Tab-separated table of C-alpha atoms and ligand atoms in Angstrom:
chain	number	residue	atom	x	y	z
X	1	MET	CA	0.000	0.000	0.000
X	2	SER	CA	1.322	3.502	-0.830
X	3	THR	CA	2.088	5.993	1.936
X	4	ILE	CA	-0.875	8.131	0.882
X	5	ALA	CA	-3.231	5.138	0.929
X	6	LEU	CA	-1.905	4.126	4.357
X	7	ASN	CA	-2.259	7.660	5.734
X	8	LEU	CA	-5.809	7.882	4.388
X	9	LYS	CA	-6.671	4.597	6.041
X	10	ASN	CA	-5.249	5.822	9.358
X	11	VAL	CA	-7.164	9.111	9.177
X	12	LEU	CA	-10.409	7.278	8.370
X	13	GLN	CA	-9.763	5.055	11.383
X	14	ARG	CA	-9.238	8.129	13.592
X	15	ILE	CA	-12.500	9.579	12.279
X	16	ASP	CA	-14.379	6.313	12.893
X	17	ALA	CA	-12.971	5.988	16.415
X	18	ALA	CA	-13.825	9.598	17.294
X	19	THR	CA	-17.320	9.249	15.802
X	20	ALA	CA	-18.002	6.073	17.775
X	21	GLY	CA	-16.437	7.593	20.905
X	22	ALA	CA	-18.838	10.519	20.673
X	23	GLY	CA	-21.795	8.135	20.354
X	24	ARG	CA	-22.535	9.428	16.871
X	25	PRO	CA	-23.713	7.304	13.915
X	26	ALA	CA	-21.014	5.677	11.749
X	27	HIS	CA	-20.156	7.633	8.600
X	28	SER	CA	-21.663	10.881	9.862
X	29	VAL	CA	-18.359	12.730	9.378
X	30	GLN	CA	-17.000	13.396	5.890
X	31	LEU	CA	-13.272	13.576	5.163
X	32	LEU	CA	-12.082	16.514	3.069
X	33	ALA	CA	-8.473	15.908	1.965
X	34	VAL	CA	-6.679	19.266	1.976
X	35	SER	CA	-4.317	19.073	-0.985
X	36	LYS	CA	-2.829	22.588	-1.006
X	37	THR	CA	0.855	22.526	-2.119
X	38	VAL	CA	0.466	18.840	-3.125
X	39	SER	CA	1.039	17.875	-6.784
X	40	ALA	CA	-1.729	16.674	-9.097
X	41	ASP	CA	-0.002	13.269	-9.246
X	42	VAL	CA	-0.291	12.872	-5.488
X	43	VAL	CA	-3.941	13.963	-5.581
X	44	ARG	CA	-4.456	11.261	-8.199
X	45	GLU	CA	-2.840	8.755	-5.840
X	46	ALA	CA	-5.316	9.719	-3.126
X	47	PHE	CA	-8.116	9.403	-5.687
X	48	ALA	CA	-6.881	5.897	-6.576
X	49	ALA	CA	-7.026	5.071	-2.857
X	50	GLY	CA	-10.701	6.061	-2.807
X	51	GLN	CA	-10.682	9.717	-1.721
X	52	ARG	CA	-13.126	11.902	-3.658
X	53	ALA	CA	-13.318	15.318	-1.921
X	54	PHE	CA	-10.332	17.670	-2.031
X	55	GLY	CA	-9.808	21.104	-0.446
X	56	GLU	CA	-7.645	23.838	-1.944
X	57	ASN	CA	-6.548	27.270	-0.680
X	58	TYR	CA	-5.001	29.015	-3.665
X	59	VAL	CA	-7.067	29.651	-6.789
X	60	GLN	CA	-4.418	29.314	-9.509
X	61	GLU	CA	-2.796	26.257	-7.953
X	62	ALA	CA	-6.216	24.628	-7.658
X	63	LEU	CA	-7.195	25.402	-11.249
X	64	ASP	CA	-4.029	23.703	-12.489
X	65	LYS	CA	-4.918	20.556	-10.515
X	66	ILE	CA	-8.562	20.610	-11.572
X	67	ALA	CA	-7.339	20.727	-15.197
X	68	ALA	CA	-4.798	17.936	-14.613
X	69	LEU	CA	-7.578	15.747	-13.183
X	70	ALA	CA	-10.209	16.723	-15.759
X	71	ASP	CA	-10.622	13.087	-16.853
X	72	VAL	CA	-12.105	12.213	-13.439
X	73	ARG	CA	-13.859	15.571	-12.786
X	74	GLU	CA	-17.312	13.985	-12.498
X	75	SER	CA	-16.111	11.732	-9.665
X	76	LEU	CA	-14.410	14.515	-7.721
X	77	GLN	CA	-15.611	17.261	-5.401
X	78	TRP	CA	-13.416	20.366	-5.272
X	79	HIS	CA	-13.801	22.554	-2.173
X	80	PHE	CA	-12.302	26.038	-1.952
X	81	ILE	CA	-11.237	26.683	1.670
X	82	GLY	CA	-8.776	29.609	1.477
X	83	PRO	CA	-9.181	33.367	1.759
X	84	LEU	CA	-11.158	34.569	-1.260
X	85	GLN	CA	-10.448	37.928	-2.910
X	86	SER	CA	-13.224	39.606	-4.881
X	87	ASN	CA	-11.270	39.488	-8.138
X	88	LYS	CA	-11.011	35.677	-7.925
X	89	THR	CA	-14.648	34.831	-7.291
X	90	ARG	CA	-15.514	34.159	-10.944
X	91	LEU	CA	-13.000	31.332	-11.369
X	92	VAL	CA	-14.102	29.806	-8.083
X	93	ALA	CA	-17.799	30.101	-9.018
X	94	GLU	CA	-17.079	28.412	-12.349
X	95	GLN	CA	-14.787	25.595	-11.238
X	96	PHE	CA	-15.543	24.528	-7.661
X	97	ASP	CA	-18.353	22.540	-6.070
X	98	TRP	CA	-18.036	24.061	-2.597
X	99	VAL	CA	-16.659	27.202	-0.905
X	100	HIS	CA	-16.073	27.032	2.877
X	101	SER	CA	-14.547	30.483	3.291
X	102	VAL	CA	-17.399	32.887	2.524
X	103	ASP	CA	-17.184	35.597	5.175
X	104	ARG	CA	-18.721	38.693	3.548
X	105	LEU	CA	-22.003	39.400	1.786
X	106	LYS	CA	-20.180	40.980	-1.160
X	107	THR	CA	-18.232	37.780	-1.855
X	108	ALA	CA	-21.405	35.705	-1.578
X	109	GLU	CA	-23.291	38.002	-3.957
X	110	ARG	CA	-20.507	37.796	-6.524
X	111	LEU	CA	-20.315	33.996	-6.282
X	112	SER	CA	-24.085	33.755	-6.737
X	113	ALA	CA	-24.111	36.120	-9.732
X	114	GLN	CA	-21.145	34.337	-11.344
X	115	ARG	CA	-22.236	30.735	-10.800
X	116	PRO	CA	-22.927	29.368	-14.313
X	117	ALA	CA	-26.545	28.483	-15.054
X	118	HIS	CA	-25.637	24.955	-16.214
X	119	CYS	CA	-24.022	24.114	-12.830
X	120	ALA	CA	-25.760	23.031	-9.659
X	121	PRO	CA	-25.939	25.798	-7.042
X	122	LEU	CA	-22.576	26.432	-5.378
X	123	GLN	CA	-22.491	24.787	-1.936
X	124	VAL	CA	-21.179	27.252	0.648
X	125	CYS	CA	-20.292	27.586	4.306
X	126	LEU	CA	-20.080	30.832	6.222
X	127	GLN	CA	-16.649	31.104	7.842
X	128	VAL	CA	-16.865	32.458	11.388
X	129	ASN	CA	-13.981	33.930	13.379
X	130	ILE	CA	-14.949	31.883	16.410
X	131	SER	CA	-11.838	32.608	18.500
X	132	GLY	CA	-12.227	36.335	17.879
X	133	GLU	CA	-8.603	36.780	16.825
X	134	ALA	CA	-8.014	40.153	15.182
X	135	SER	CA	-5.713	38.642	12.570
X	136	LYS	CA	-8.010	35.861	11.416
X	137	SER	CA	-10.477	35.790	8.548
X	138	GLY	CA	-14.093	34.906	9.112
X	139	ALA	CA	-17.202	36.888	9.966
X	140	ALA	CA	-17.521	38.227	13.496
X	141	VAL	CA	-19.762	36.057	15.681
X	142	SER	CA	-22.018	39.083	16.258
X	143	ASP	CA	-22.618	39.462	12.482
X	144	ALA	CA	-22.903	35.776	11.645
X	145	ALA	CA	-26.655	35.226	12.038
X	146	GLN	CA	-27.723	38.179	9.897
X	147	LEU	CA	-25.115	37.290	7.292
X	148	ALA	CA	-26.208	33.638	7.191
X	149	HIS	CA	-29.832	34.591	6.517
X	150	ARG	CA	-28.811	36.950	3.695
X	151	ILE	CA	-26.478	34.395	2.077
X	152	ALA	CA	-29.163	31.706	2.317
X	153	ALA	CA	-31.465	33.932	0.249
X	154	LEU	CA	-29.080	34.202	-2.730
X	155	PRO	CA	-30.389	32.273	-5.761
X	156	ARG	CA	-27.300	30.424	-7.022
X	157	LEU	CA	-25.818	29.479	-3.644
X	158	ARG	CA	-26.886	26.847	-1.185
X	159	LEU	CA	-25.817	27.678	2.354
X	160	ARG	CA	-24.866	24.338	3.912
X	161	GLY	CA	-23.352	25.410	7.203
X	162	LEU	CA	-20.545	27.031	9.140
X	163	MET	CA	-16.758	26.746	9.025
X	164	ALA	CA	-14.078	27.849	11.487
X	165	ILE	CA	-10.334	27.609	12.004
X	166	PRO	CA	-9.884	28.137	15.746
X	167	GLU	CA	-6.658	29.133	17.401
X	168	PRO	CA	-4.526	25.972	17.837
X	169	HIS	CA	-4.248	24.380	21.314
X	170	ASP	CA	-2.594	21.169	22.513
X	171	ASP	CA	-5.058	20.704	25.357
X	172	PRO	CA	-8.197	18.839	24.154
X	173	THR	CA	-10.413	20.788	26.568
X	174	LEU	CA	-9.250	24.064	25.074
X	175	GLN	CA	-9.577	22.632	21.561
X	176	ARG	CA	-13.219	21.778	22.179
X	177	LYS	CA	-14.352	25.197	23.415
X	178	PRO	CA	-14.455	27.073	20.072
X	179	PHE	CA	-15.858	24.000	18.291
X	180	ARG	CA	-18.690	23.923	20.817
X	181	ALA	CA	-19.332	27.635	20.278
X	182	LEU	CA	-19.549	27.100	16.503
X	183	ARG	CA	-21.943	24.178	16.956
X	184	GLU	CA	-24.158	26.258	19.260
X	185	LEU	CA	-24.312	29.040	16.686
X	186	TRP	CA	-25.144	26.433	14.008
X	187	GLU	CA	-27.940	25.037	16.185
X	188	GLN	CA	-29.308	28.525	16.750
X	189	LEU	CA	-29.422	29.153	12.984
X	190	ARG	CA	-31.158	25.839	12.410
X	191	ALA	CA	-33.708	26.756	15.057
X	192	GLU	CA	-34.249	30.010	13.136
X	193	GLY	CA	-35.212	27.965	10.072
X	194	LEU	CA	-32.019	27.676	8.026
X	195	ALA	CA	-31.598	24.181	6.539
X	196	LEU	CA	-27.964	23.690	7.562
X	197	ASP	CA	-26.364	20.228	7.563
X	198	THR	CA	-22.629	20.988	7.610
X	199	LEU	CA	-20.221	21.890	10.391
X	200	SER	CA	-16.797	22.201	8.748
X	201	MET	CA	-14.345	22.075	11.633
X	202	GLY	CA	-11.316	20.046	12.713
X	203	MET	CA	-7.877	19.588	11.115
X	204	SER	CA	-5.041	17.056	11.529
X	205	ALA	CA	-4.227	18.048	15.113
X	206	ASP	CA	-7.737	18.474	16.519
X	207	LEU	CA	-10.155	16.319	14.524
X	208	GLU	CA	-11.129	14.275	17.609
X	209	ALA	CA	-12.147	17.406	19.532
X	210	ALA	CA	-14.114	18.697	16.531
X	211	ILE	CA	-15.966	15.396	16.074
X	212	ALA	CA	-16.761	15.265	19.799
X	213	GLU	CA	-18.436	18.666	19.345
X	214	GLY	CA	-20.416	17.704	16.259
X	215	ALA	CA	-18.242	18.277	13.182
X	216	THR	CA	-19.819	16.777	10.038
X	217	LEU	CA	-16.760	17.451	7.857
X	218	VAL	CA	-13.098	17.551	8.878
X	219	ARG	CA	-10.430	19.194	6.705
X	220	ILE	CA	-7.224	17.142	6.849
X	221	GLY	CA	-3.954	17.949	5.102
X	222	THR	CA	-0.795	17.034	7.037
X	223	ALA	CA	-2.026	13.675	8.345
X	224	ILE	CA	-2.670	12.514	4.759
X	225	PHE	CA	-0.018	14.238	2.661
X	226	GLY	CA	2.735	14.908	5.228
X	227	ALA	CA	4.157	18.207	6.482
X	228	ARG	CA	4.050	21.110	4.035
X	229	ALA	CA	7.249	22.908	3.012
G	1	PLP	C1	-4.313	23.859	5.499
G	1	PLP	C2	-5.707	23.850	5.980
G	1	PLP	C3	-6.269	22.705	6.586
G	1	PLP	C4	-5.492	21.430	6.850
G	1	PLP	O1	-4.638	21.598	7.940
G	1	PLP	P1	-3.751	20.345	8.492
G	1	PLP	O2	-3.326	20.820	9.832
G	1	PLP	O3	-2.616	20.196	7.535
G	1	PLP	O4	-4.611	19.162	8.537
G	1	PLP	C5	-7.596	22.762	6.961
G	1	PLP	N1	-8.352	23.862	6.764
G	1	PLP	C6	-7.855	24.972	6.185
G	1	PLP	C7	-8.738	26.143	5.991
G	1	PLP	C8	-6.519	25.001	5.796
G	1	PLP	O5	-6.038	26.121	5.236
């Protein structure tokens, strides 16, 4: 078995163990393989090992890989998870299936207007700055509810849920706190009538804490592809 296939198997086992440990149904957490900085050949190796959903942070790098894997495009899901500048929204609206990093109404409006008519609606998450760090992207918690309702009303987007990248901690108790806060916000929005089914939270170092707090999708790079340069 290749290293990538072995790593994928190990990550899926971690996800299964955390899901069972949290008393949640099997297969209720999706694995997004974060392939930023990884070559198209390595993505293809992960595809051969059964992985279908890939996350990318940089538009041009992602477009090159999407083109290199065009022969299997129908089997793949491409998720954009990086900071999104206004001048790059068109390419993302045209080429991706999902965007996790929507954090402003203007970006959402552009993505909706630019999503081609022949494509399914673009699946999006609202990114929330759950740790409240000044340096981090994501909508402020205090703006999130109003923003979510406005994004959900856009015609060519489908708001699926919330995403966050909390401040890293080694202590599992501290890891869980922001994940719990995101889940509570998500539950509040669902109670307000938004049909959300996705909580995009948890990375290589904290996926167990995220799953314990209700993550439905974890974004994993290092544990599958190794440390980035
Ligand atoms: C890079 C990245 C990840 C993956 O992080 P790892 O620690 O390598 O698993 C997840 N989410 C986002 C938004 C990222 O930029």
